[in-house]
Amino acid sequence: MEKRIYNFSAGPAVLPDEALKEAQENLMALPGVGMSVLEISHRSKTFDNIINQAKEDLIKLLDIPDDYSVLFLQGGASLQFYMVPLNIMPPKNKADYIVTGSWSKKAVKEAKRVGAVNIAASTEEENFNRIPKQEELKLDPDASFVHFTSNNTIYGTQWKSEPEVGDVTLVCDASSDILHKKIDVSKYGIIYAGAQKNMGPAGVTLVIIRKDLLERCSDDLPTMLNYKTHVEKNSLFNTPNTFGIYMIGLVTKWLLNNGGLDAMYERNKNKAELLYNCIDESGGFYKGHAEKESRSLMNVTFNLPTEELEKKLVDEALAAGFSGLKGHRSVGGLRASIYNAFPVKGVEELVDFMKDFQAKNS
Ligand SMILES: *Cc1c(COP(=O)(O)O)cnc(C)c1O
């Protein structure tokens, strides 16, 4: 088999070796079925078991309470930017948005099509290098919901804990840090996440929704855009991304076999610390984009003294087997995405590489 290199891509991103191997081994024929998972009906007993097992595993990993539904939809997190306000902004038709990056801004743009958006806080003036403090939030106690982005994939910032919003419904875009640690799901009305960062391949969106919110979803909504449709049909109203859901099931199995989310969180903290220490101990050669208290465990963003050096590092790193380190164009510099499946050894080797690069180039 072709050698696998270290994949620091922000998404679609690295998946666990174990999950890929199992998919490969069973690609021609699922055990006891004799057909590929790519070929079976989404109405078959086999697929029923696959989707229900993936759901059960997610419920177990995140301790999702009984009064929530777990959905596997399509259209990415980007469709949720519109579906969330369309379904649950009425009847008040006003919502609070906390803007901490490009994805939050895109969510705001779609919400404005439905109703009034109050920007409860924004750190755009500081090029989104931090998460706002609780006391900075200008929340409307009468809003339909408060929306925030738990991890800002592009800027490399992350909420350490969710904002406090009183009795108002909390909605979270958790696309780039879902399953990186345990969270208290009961604090949320809706959590949504594109699978392709920390959970599986592209093409599936996980939505966790508290069931009482379904009362807000009007029967006049287009069928496919109504959460009620998907809850009633167990995500099988139309043909779902069967392979994507199967892969999510293999990833959740891997998480459960490796100590669950508490063990994953410890591993994630250790990995991020290795990289941030390398940055902090470089005497200013490497400079982190995010303020220290806002640093992400998933996406580590940093700059070098010049753009030439940044390009040189990206090129030399790629030649050495480290792919995907170029930062997003809106921040520049470098970004190392180190999601759950990214191995500790790969971070250790990158740190050695960065130290060596600094010694040769400063
Ligand atoms: C990648 C990303 C998105 C967009 O996801 P799609 O599935 O491509 O629509 C939205 N929000 C965040 C935080 C992301 O990282």
mmCIF file of C-alpha atoms and ligand atoms in Angstrom:
data_model
loop_
_atom_site.group_PDB
_atom_site.id
_atom_site.type_symbol
_atom_site.label_atom_id
_atom_site.label_comp_id
_atom_site.label_asym_id
_atom_site.label_seq_id
_atom_site.Cartn_x
_atom_site.Cartn_y
_atom_site.Cartn_z
ATOM 1 C CA MET A 1 0.000 0.000 0.000
ATOM 2 C CA GLU A 2 1.058 3.603 -0.657
ATOM 3 C CA LYS A 3 2.610 5.163 2.466
ATOM 4 C CA ARG A 4 0.307 7.563 4.337
ATOM 5 C CA ILE A 5 1.802 11.001 5.016
ATOM 6 C CA TYR A 6 0.806 13.384 7.836
ATOM 7 C CA ASN A 7 -2.373 15.216 6.819
ATOM 8 C CA PHE A 8 -2.839 18.588 8.568
ATOM 9 C CA SER A 9 -5.744 19.583 6.312
ATOM 10 C CA ALA A 10 -8.550 21.646 7.875
ATOM 11 C CA GLY A 11 -11.232 19.560 6.184
ATOM 12 C CA PRO A 12 -11.953 17.119 4.733
ATOM 13 C CA ALA A 13 -9.386 15.850 7.149
ATOM 14 C CA VAL A 14 -7.512 12.865 8.502
ATOM 15 C CA LEU A 15 -9.552 9.801 9.514
ATOM 16 C CA PRO A 16 -8.458 7.016 11.889
ATOM 17 C CA ASP A 17 -6.396 4.271 10.211
ATOM 18 C CA GLU A 18 -8.599 1.663 11.896
ATOM 19 C CA ALA A 19 -11.769 3.105 10.348
ATOM 20 C CA LEU A 20 -10.259 3.315 6.860
ATOM 21 C CA LYS A 21 -8.882 -0.221 7.121
ATOM 22 C CA GLU A 22 -12.219 -1.686 8.135
ATOM 23 C CA ALA A 23 -13.962 0.152 5.299
ATOM 24 C CA GLN A 24 -11.338 -1.131 2.887
ATOM 25 C CA GLU A 25 -11.559 -4.721 4.091
ATOM 26 C CA ASN A 26 -15.339 -4.765 3.776
ATOM 27 C CA LEU A 27 -15.743 -2.597 0.708
ATOM 28 C CA MET A 28 -16.472 -5.432 -1.717
ATOM 29 C CA ALA A 29 -18.891 -7.210 0.583
ATOM 30 C CA LEU A 30 -20.146 -6.466 4.076
ATOM 31 C CA PRO A 31 -19.792 -9.540 6.308
ATOM 32 C CA GLY A 32 -22.945 -11.644 6.123
ATOM 33 C CA VAL A 33 -24.430 -9.427 3.402
ATOM 34 C CA GLY A 34 -22.379 -10.159 0.283
ATOM 35 C CA MET A 35 -22.819 -6.648 -1.114
ATOM 36 C CA SER A 36 -20.855 -3.456 -0.688
ATOM 37 C CA VAL A 37 -22.126 -0.788 1.671
ATOM 38 C CA LEU A 38 -22.065 1.395 -1.470
ATOM 39 C CA GLU A 39 -24.619 -0.889 -3.122
ATOM 40 C CA ILE A 40 -27.196 -1.637 -0.456
ATOM 41 C CA SER A 41 -30.609 -0.015 -0.147
ATOM 42 C CA HIS A 42 -31.039 2.691 2.440
ATOM 43 C CA ARG A 43 -34.308 0.887 3.250
ATOM 44 C CA SER A 44 -32.551 -2.423 3.991
ATOM 45 C CA LYS A 45 -32.284 -4.028 7.419
ATOM 46 C CA THR A 46 -28.503 -3.805 7.064
ATOM 47 C CA PHE A 47 -28.547 -0.070 6.613
ATOM 48 C CA ASP A 48 -31.083 0.347 9.408
ATOM 49 C CA ASN A 49 -28.575 -1.314 11.695
ATOM 50 C CA ILE A 50 -25.747 0.894 10.406
ATOM 51 C CA ILE A 51 -27.575 4.196 10.913
ATOM 52 C CA ASN A 52 -29.032 3.180 14.273
ATOM 53 C CA GLN A 53 -25.649 1.971 15.541
ATOM 54 C CA ALA A 54 -23.978 5.255 14.515
ATOM 55 C CA LYS A 55 -26.750 7.115 16.323
ATOM 56 C CA GLU A 56 -26.457 4.954 19.455
ATOM 57 C CA ASP A 57 -22.689 5.459 19.526
ATOM 58 C CA LEU A 58 -23.065 9.236 19.291
ATOM 59 C CA ILE A 59 -25.649 9.179 22.077
ATOM 60 C CA LYS A 60 -23.239 7.157 24.210
ATOM 61 C CA LEU A 61 -20.174 9.297 23.425
ATOM 62 C CA LEU A 62 -21.900 12.621 24.087
ATOM 63 C CA ASP A 63 -24.413 11.429 26.715
ATOM 64 C CA ILE A 64 -27.217 12.856 24.575
ATOM 65 C CA PRO A 65 -30.409 13.002 26.679
ATOM 66 C CA ASP A 66 -33.663 11.279 25.604
ATOM 67 C CA ASP A 67 -35.414 14.501 24.676
ATOM 68 C CA TYR A 68 -33.058 15.066 21.719
ATOM 69 C CA SER A 69 -33.133 13.744 18.160
ATOM 70 C CA VAL A 70 -29.959 12.857 16.263
ATOM 71 C CA LEU A 71 -30.123 13.497 12.515
ATOM 72 C CA PHE A 72 -27.802 12.828 9.578
ATOM 73 C CA LEU A 73 -28.612 15.429 6.918
ATOM 74 C CA GLN A 74 -27.024 16.751 3.752
ATOM 75 C CA GLY A 75 -26.112 20.216 2.485
ATOM 76 C CA GLY A 76 -23.273 20.721 4.949
ATOM 77 C CA ALA A 77 -23.108 23.079 7.882
ATOM 78 C CA SER A 78 -23.784 25.750 5.266
ATOM 79 C CA LEU A 79 -27.375 24.600 4.811
ATOM 80 C CA GLN A 80 -27.830 24.679 8.600
ATOM 81 C CA PHE A 81 -26.950 28.388 8.469
ATOM 82 C CA TYR A 82 -30.366 28.764 6.807
ATOM 83 C CA MET A 83 -32.317 25.814 8.236
ATOM 84 C CA VAL A 84 -31.761 26.855 11.849
ATOM 85 C CA PRO A 85 -33.331 30.328 11.566
ATOM 86 C CA LEU A 86 -35.955 29.127 9.061
ATOM 87 C CA ASN A 87 -37.199 26.542 11.539
ATOM 88 C CA ILE A 88 -36.731 28.097 14.959
ATOM 89 C CA MET A 89 -36.480 31.884 14.592
ATOM 90 C CA PRO A 90 -40.309 32.208 14.412
ATOM 91 C CA PRO A 91 -42.533 33.345 15.966
ATOM 92 C CA LYS A 92 -40.423 36.164 17.452
ATOM 93 C CA ASN A 93 -38.223 36.405 14.367
ATOM 94 C CA LYS A 94 -35.191 37.761 16.151
ATOM 95 C CA ALA A 95 -31.984 36.055 17.163
ATOM 96 C CA ASP A 96 -28.584 36.827 18.708
ATOM 97 C CA TYR A 97 -25.392 35.884 16.858
ATOM 98 C CA ILE A 98 -21.908 35.910 18.341
ATOM 99 C CA VAL A 99 -19.483 36.556 15.508
ATOM 100 C CA THR A 100 -16.062 34.982 15.939
ATOM 101 C CA GLY A 101 -14.999 34.261 12.363
ATOM 102 C CA SER A 102 -15.891 33.776 8.720
ATOM 103 C CA TRP A 103 -18.287 30.899 9.393
ATOM 104 C CA SER A 104 -20.239 32.909 11.967
ATOM 105 C CA LYS A 105 -20.549 35.716 9.410
ATOM 106 C CA LYS A 106 -21.921 33.306 6.845
ATOM 107 C CA ALA A 107 -24.461 32.093 9.392
ATOM 108 C CA VAL A 108 -25.530 35.700 10.032
ATOM 109 C CA LYS A 109 -26.009 36.326 6.307
ATOM 110 C CA GLU A 110 -28.535 33.485 6.019
ATOM 111 C CA ALA A 111 -30.330 34.325 9.299
ATOM 112 C CA LYS A 112 -31.014 37.834 7.996
ATOM 113 C CA ARG A 113 -33.183 36.274 5.278
ATOM 114 C CA VAL A 114 -35.541 35.090 8.007
ATOM 115 C CA GLY A 115 -35.608 37.827 10.626
ATOM 116 C CA ALA A 116 -33.739 40.395 12.694
ATOM 117 C CA VAL A 117 -30.192 39.536 13.700
ATOM 118 C CA ASN A 118 -28.597 41.152 16.734
ATOM 119 C CA ILE A 119 -24.804 40.877 16.718
ATOM 120 C CA ALA A 120 -24.307 40.105 20.407
ATOM 121 C CA ALA A 121 -20.530 40.472 20.033
ATOM 122 C CA SER A 122 -17.908 40.433 17.306
ATOM 123 C CA THR A 123 -14.121 40.260 17.413
ATOM 124 C CA GLU A 124 -13.719 41.108 13.734
ATOM 125 C CA GLU A 125 -11.820 44.353 14.496
ATOM 126 C CA GLU A 126 -9.055 42.203 15.998
ATOM 127 C CA ASN A 127 -9.050 39.901 12.971
ATOM 128 C CA PHE A 128 -10.890 37.300 15.047
ATOM 129 C CA ASN A 129 -7.863 36.490 17.201
ATOM 130 C CA ARG A 130 -9.967 35.855 20.305
ATOM 131 C CA ILE A 131 -13.272 34.690 21.781
ATOM 132 C CA PRO A 132 -15.326 37.453 23.449
ATOM 133 C CA LYS A 133 -15.693 37.393 27.222
ATOM 134 C CA GLN A 134 -19.067 36.702 28.799
ATOM 135 C CA GLU A 135 -19.397 40.329 29.975
ATOM 136 C CA GLU A 136 -18.946 41.588 26.403
ATOM 137 C CA LEU A 137 -22.047 39.765 25.156
ATOM 138 C CA LYS A 138 -25.052 42.013 24.543
ATOM 139 C CA LEU A 139 -27.747 39.380 24.702
ATOM 140 C CA ASP A 140 -31.465 39.954 24.189
ATOM 141 C CA PRO A 141 -33.347 37.875 26.796
ATOM 142 C CA ASP A 142 -36.303 37.776 24.389
ATOM 143 C CA ALA A 143 -34.357 36.381 21.392
ATOM 144 C CA SER A 144 -35.480 33.124 19.730
ATOM 145 C CA PHE A 145 -31.977 31.738 20.132
ATOM 146 C CA VAL A 146 -28.292 32.595 20.526
ATOM 147 C CA HIS A 147 -25.960 31.230 17.841
ATOM 148 C CA PHE A 148 -22.228 30.719 18.305
ATOM 149 C CA THR A 149 -19.376 28.867 16.574
ATOM 150 C CA SER A 150 -17.571 26.665 19.090
ATOM 151 C CA ASN A 151 -14.313 26.420 17.128
ATOM 152 C CA ASN A 152 -13.169 28.875 14.496
ATOM 153 C CA THR A 153 -11.458 26.662 11.975
ATOM 154 C CA ILE A 154 -9.866 29.471 9.981
ATOM 155 C CA TYR A 155 -8.589 31.665 12.834
ATOM 156 C CA GLY A 156 -7.698 28.932 15.300
ATOM 157 C CA THR A 157 -9.780 30.111 18.249
ATOM 158 C CA GLN A 158 -12.141 28.072 20.401
ATOM 159 C CA TRP A 159 -14.640 28.591 23.207
ATOM 160 C CA LYS A 160 -13.395 26.923 26.411
ATOM 161 C CA SER A 161 -17.012 26.570 27.541
ATOM 162 C CA GLU A 162 -20.280 27.629 25.996
ATOM 163 C CA PRO A 163 -21.591 31.200 26.507
ATOM 164 C CA GLU A 164 -24.153 31.623 29.276
ATOM 165 C CA VAL A 165 -27.474 32.575 27.742
ATOM 166 C CA GLY A 166 -30.008 32.120 30.547
ATOM 167 C CA ASP A 167 -33.271 30.619 29.346
ATOM 168 C CA VAL A 168 -32.707 31.458 25.685
ATOM 169 C CA THR A 169 -32.148 28.517 23.314
ATOM 170 C CA LEU A 170 -28.454 27.980 22.538
ATOM 171 C CA VAL A 171 -27.460 26.950 18.992
ATOM 172 C CA CYS A 172 -23.937 25.869 18.117
ATOM 173 C CA ASP A 173 -22.035 25.324 14.888
ATOM 174 C CA ALA A 174 -19.618 22.660 16.149
ATOM 175 C CA SER A 175 -18.337 21.609 12.727
ATOM 176 C CA SER A 176 -14.665 21.662 13.594
ATOM 177 C CA ASP A 177 -14.622 20.467 17.189
ATOM 178 C CA ILE A 178 -17.590 18.123 17.644
ATOM 179 C CA LEU A 179 -16.495 15.013 19.597
ATOM 180 C CA HIS A 180 -13.159 16.564 20.632
ATOM 181 C CA LYS A 181 -14.382 16.449 24.251
ATOM 182 C CA LYS A 182 -17.529 15.771 26.231
ATOM 183 C CA ILE A 183 -19.998 18.631 26.386
ATOM 184 C CA ASP A 184 -23.208 19.071 28.354
ATOM 185 C CA VAL A 185 -25.701 18.612 25.520
ATOM 186 C CA SER A 186 -28.609 19.620 27.779
ATOM 187 C CA LYS A 187 -27.358 23.228 27.617
ATOM 188 C CA TYR A 188 -28.055 23.329 23.870
ATOM 189 C CA GLY A 189 -31.162 23.552 21.716
ATOM 190 C CA ILE A 190 -29.384 22.602 18.490
ATOM 191 C CA ILE A 191 -25.835 21.446 17.765
ATOM 192 C CA TYR A 192 -24.878 20.979 14.133
ATOM 193 C CA ALA A 193 -21.656 19.912 12.455
ATOM 194 C CA GLY A 194 -20.438 19.010 9.003
ATOM 195 C CA ALA A 195 -18.841 15.579 9.373
ATOM 196 C CA GLN A 196 -15.719 16.228 7.338
ATOM 197 C CA LYS A 197 -13.552 17.799 10.026
ATOM 198 C CA ASN A 198 -13.697 15.587 13.077
ATOM 199 C CA MET A 199 -16.197 12.827 12.395
ATOM 200 C CA GLY A 200 -16.142 11.304 8.929
ATOM 201 C CA PRO A 201 -16.076 12.085 5.218
ATOM 202 C CA ALA A 202 -17.733 15.070 3.530
ATOM 203 C CA GLY A 203 -21.420 14.893 2.670
ATOM 204 C CA VAL A 204 -23.113 14.310 6.031
ATOM 205 C CA THR A 205 -24.193 16.903 8.573
ATOM 206 C CA LEU A 206 -24.921 15.855 12.115
ATOM 207 C CA VAL A 207 -27.806 17.731 13.751
ATOM 208 C CA ILE A 208 -28.688 17.216 17.408
ATOM 209 C CA ILE A 209 -31.961 18.953 18.188
ATOM 210 C CA ARG A 210 -34.047 19.198 21.364
ATOM 211 C CA LYS A 211 -37.468 17.820 20.498
ATOM 212 C CA ASP A 212 -39.564 20.650 21.953
ATOM 213 C CA LEU A 213 -38.075 22.982 19.335
ATOM 214 C CA LEU A 214 -39.940 21.031 16.647
ATOM 215 C CA GLU A 215 -43.081 22.846 17.764
ATOM 216 C CA ARG A 216 -41.611 25.981 16.216
ATOM 217 C CA CYS A 217 -41.160 24.370 12.777
ATOM 218 C CA SER A 218 -44.014 25.499 10.549
ATOM 219 C CA ASP A 219 -45.822 22.918 8.399
ATOM 220 C CA ASP A 220 -45.607 25.444 5.567
ATOM 221 C CA LEU A 221 -41.834 25.002 5.245
ATOM 222 C CA PRO A 222 -40.442 23.120 2.240
ATOM 223 C CA THR A 223 -40.476 19.447 3.218
ATOM 224 C CA MET A 224 -36.728 18.887 2.937
ATOM 225 C CA LEU A 225 -35.950 22.015 4.983
ATOM 226 C CA ASN A 226 -38.214 21.101 7.887
ATOM 227 C CA TYR A 227 -36.517 19.377 10.827
ATOM 228 C CA LYS A 228 -39.802 17.609 11.597
ATOM 229 C CA THR A 229 -39.581 15.673 8.315
ATOM 230 C CA HIS A 230 -36.192 14.252 9.205
ATOM 231 C CA VAL A 231 -37.053 13.481 12.823
ATOM 232 C CA GLU A 232 -40.226 11.634 11.794
ATOM 233 C CA LYS A 233 -38.377 9.616 9.125
ATOM 234 C CA ASN A 234 -35.193 8.882 11.157
ATOM 235 C CA SER A 235 -33.090 10.792 8.541
ATOM 236 C CA LEU A 236 -34.472 8.494 5.820
ATOM 237 C CA PHE A 237 -37.048 10.770 4.171
ATOM 238 C CA ASN A 238 -34.887 10.771 1.064
ATOM 239 C CA THR A 239 -31.748 8.773 0.260
ATOM 240 C CA PRO A 240 -29.109 9.843 2.776
ATOM 241 C CA ASN A 241 -25.343 9.685 2.327
ATOM 242 C CA THR A 242 -25.223 5.997 3.182
ATOM 243 C CA PHE A 243 -21.451 5.616 2.895
ATOM 244 C CA GLY A 244 -20.812 8.765 4.927
ATOM 245 C CA ILE A 245 -23.052 7.536 7.741
ATOM 246 C CA TYR A 246 -21.304 4.139 7.632
ATOM 247 C CA MET A 247 -17.924 5.888 7.995
ATOM 248 C CA ILE A 248 -19.189 7.991 10.911
ATOM 249 C CA GLY A 249 -20.167 4.678 12.534
ATOM 250 C CA LEU A 250 -16.621 3.363 12.092
ATOM 251 C CA VAL A 251 -15.191 6.570 13.592
ATOM 252 C CA THR A 252 -17.524 6.454 16.610
ATOM 253 C CA LYS A 253 -16.570 2.802 17.133
ATOM 254 C CA TRP A 254 -12.906 3.842 17.084
ATOM 255 C CA LEU A 255 -13.619 6.557 19.664
ATOM 256 C CA LEU A 256 -15.434 4.110 21.943
ATOM 257 C CA ASN A 257 -12.638 1.543 21.601
ATOM 258 C CA ASN A 258 -10.065 4.178 22.543
ATOM 259 C CA GLY A 259 -11.487 5.415 25.820
ATOM 260 C CA GLY A 260 -14.271 7.696 24.578
ATOM 261 C CA LEU A 261 -14.240 11.475 24.612
ATOM 262 C CA ASP A 262 -12.477 12.000 27.951
ATOM 263 C CA ALA A 263 -9.448 10.085 26.704
ATOM 264 C CA MET A 264 -9.660 11.913 23.372
ATOM 265 C CA TYR A 265 -9.742 15.283 25.159
ATOM 266 C CA GLU A 266 -6.565 14.453 27.117
ATOM 267 C CA ARG A 267 -4.866 13.409 23.904
ATOM 268 C CA ASN A 268 -6.049 16.562 22.117
ATOM 269 C CA LYS A 269 -4.762 18.805 24.925
ATOM 270 C CA ASN A 270 -1.381 17.075 24.829
ATOM 271 C CA LYS A 271 -1.077 17.380 21.069
ATOM 272 C CA ALA A 272 -1.976 21.085 21.065
ATOM 273 C CA GLU A 273 0.393 21.791 23.957
ATOM 274 C CA LEU A 274 3.321 20.309 22.038
ATOM 275 C CA LEU A 275 2.727 22.696 19.156
ATOM 276 C CA TYR A 276 1.905 25.792 21.208
ATOM 277 C CA ASN A 277 4.997 25.214 23.365
ATOM 278 C CA CYS A 278 7.118 25.058 20.240
ATOM 279 C CA ILE A 279 5.616 28.394 19.127
ATOM 280 C CA ASP A 280 5.988 30.045 22.555
ATOM 281 C CA GLU A 281 9.566 28.847 23.022
ATOM 282 C CA SER A 282 10.723 30.039 19.595
ATOM 283 C CA GLY A 283 11.650 33.526 20.815
ATOM 284 C CA GLY A 284 9.222 35.154 18.402
ATOM 285 C CA PHE A 285 10.263 33.232 15.273
ATOM 286 C CA TYR A 286 6.873 31.521 15.313
ATOM 287 C CA LYS A 287 4.008 33.780 16.362
ATOM 288 C CA GLY A 288 0.559 32.421 17.212
ATOM 289 C CA HIS A 289 -2.444 34.199 15.653
ATOM 290 C CA ALA A 290 -4.865 33.537 18.529
ATOM 291 C CA GLU A 291 -4.612 35.094 21.972
ATOM 292 C CA LYS A 292 -3.463 32.465 24.453
ATOM 293 C CA GLU A 293 -6.763 32.087 26.340
ATOM 294 C CA SER A 294 -8.632 31.631 23.049
ATOM 295 C CA ARG A 295 -6.346 29.075 21.443
ATOM 296 C CA SER A 296 -7.960 26.169 19.611
ATOM 297 C CA LEU A 297 -7.045 22.564 20.333
ATOM 298 C CA MET A 298 -8.044 21.667 16.770
ATOM 299 C CA ASN A 299 -6.526 24.301 14.470
ATOM 300 C CA VAL A 300 -3.171 25.830 15.426
ATOM 301 C CA THR A 301 -2.570 29.054 13.458
ATOM 302 C CA PHE A 302 0.782 30.854 13.356
ATOM 303 C CA ASN A 303 3.014 33.134 11.333
ATOM 304 C CA LEU A 304 6.731 33.387 10.602
ATOM 305 C CA PRO A 305 8.800 36.608 10.316
ATOM 306 C CA THR A 306 8.230 36.858 6.528
ATOM 307 C CA GLU A 307 5.887 35.455 3.900
ATOM 308 C CA GLU A 308 8.909 34.026 2.076
ATOM 309 C CA LEU A 309 9.833 31.972 5.127
ATOM 310 C CA GLU A 310 6.231 30.837 5.477
ATOM 311 C CA LYS A 311 6.192 29.596 1.907
ATOM 312 C CA LYS A 312 9.581 27.941 2.368
ATOM 313 C CA LEU A 313 8.381 26.111 5.463
ATOM 314 C CA VAL A 314 5.191 24.901 3.751
ATOM 315 C CA ASP A 315 7.180 23.646 0.745
ATOM 316 C CA GLU A 316 9.906 21.947 2.761
ATOM 317 C CA ALA A 317 7.356 20.438 5.132
ATOM 318 C CA LEU A 318 5.423 18.942 2.233
ATOM 319 C CA ALA A 319 8.610 17.433 0.833
ATOM 320 C CA ALA A 320 9.226 15.926 4.296
ATOM 321 C CA GLY A 321 5.743 14.349 4.455
ATOM 322 C CA PHE A 322 3.660 17.022 6.246
ATOM 323 C CA SER A 323 0.734 18.069 4.062
ATOM 324 C CA GLY A 324 -1.887 20.814 4.399
ATOM 325 C CA LEU A 325 -0.001 23.371 6.525
ATOM 326 C CA LYS A 326 -0.758 26.464 4.439
ATOM 327 C CA GLY A 327 -3.018 28.836 6.379
ATOM 328 C CA HIS A 328 -6.355 30.114 5.097
ATOM 329 C CA ARG A 329 -5.951 33.155 2.849
ATOM 330 C CA SER A 330 -7.776 35.431 5.314
ATOM 331 C CA VAL A 331 -5.154 34.890 8.045
ATOM 332 C CA GLY A 332 -2.129 33.892 5.977
ATOM 333 C CA GLY A 333 0.718 32.058 7.639
ATOM 334 C CA LEU A 334 0.335 28.451 8.633
ATOM 335 C CA ARG A 335 -2.361 26.276 10.130
ATOM 336 C CA ALA A 336 -1.883 22.818 11.563
ATOM 337 C CA SER A 337 -5.226 21.075 11.968
ATOM 338 C CA ILE A 338 -4.834 18.309 14.522
ATOM 339 C CA TYR A 339 -8.277 16.751 14.863
ATOM 340 C CA ASN A 340 -9.058 13.623 16.924
ATOM 341 C CA ALA A 341 -7.653 11.215 14.351
ATOM 342 C CA PHE A 342 -4.371 13.082 13.918
ATOM 343 C CA PRO A 343 -1.625 10.982 15.551
ATOM 344 C CA VAL A 344 0.507 12.312 18.450
ATOM 345 C CA LYS A 345 3.589 11.075 16.643
ATOM 346 C CA GLY A 346 2.829 13.354 13.685
ATOM 347 C CA VAL A 347 2.700 16.389 15.985
ATOM 348 C CA GLU A 348 5.983 15.386 17.647
ATOM 349 C CA GLU A 349 7.630 15.029 14.260
ATOM 350 C CA LEU A 350 6.287 18.393 13.086
ATOM 351 C CA VAL A 351 7.684 20.060 16.219
ATOM 352 C CA ASP A 352 11.117 18.557 15.510
ATOM 353 C CA PHE A 353 10.843 19.740 11.939
ATOM 354 C CA MET A 354 9.884 23.283 13.029
ATOM 355 C CA LYS A 355 12.776 23.494 15.502
ATOM 356 C CA ASP A 356 15.170 22.357 12.828
ATOM 357 C CA PHE A 357 13.709 24.851 10.333
ATOM 358 C CA GLN A 358 14.104 27.684 12.825
ATOM 359 C CA ALA A 359 17.735 26.760 13.532
ATOM 360 C CA LYS A 360 18.516 26.816 9.818
ATOM 361 C CA ASN A 361 16.603 29.991 8.969
ATOM 362 C CA SER A 362 17.064 32.502 11.809
HETATM 363 C C1 LIG B 1 -16.081 23.842 7.499
HETATM 364 C C2 LIG B 1 -16.999 24.620 8.339
HETATM 365 C C3 LIG B 1 -18.281 24.986 7.892
HETATM 366 C C4 LIG B 1 -18.780 24.673 6.504
HETATM 367 O O1 LIG B 1 -19.100 23.358 6.411
HETATM 368 P P1 LIG B 1 -19.772 22.733 5.065
HETATM 369 O O2 LIG B 1 -20.088 21.375 5.539
HETATM 370 O O3 LIG B 1 -18.733 22.811 4.005
HETATM 371 O O4 LIG B 1 -20.953 23.555 4.740
HETATM 372 C C5 LIG B 1 -19.100 25.674 8.765
HETATM 373 N N1 LIG B 1 -18.693 25.993 9.995
HETATM 374 C C6 LIG B 1 -17.467 25.675 10.457
HETATM 375 C C7 LIG B 1 -17.068 26.047 11.846
HETATM 376 C C8 LIG B 1 -16.589 24.972 9.647
HETATM 377 O O5 LIG B 1 -15.363 24.651 10.094
#
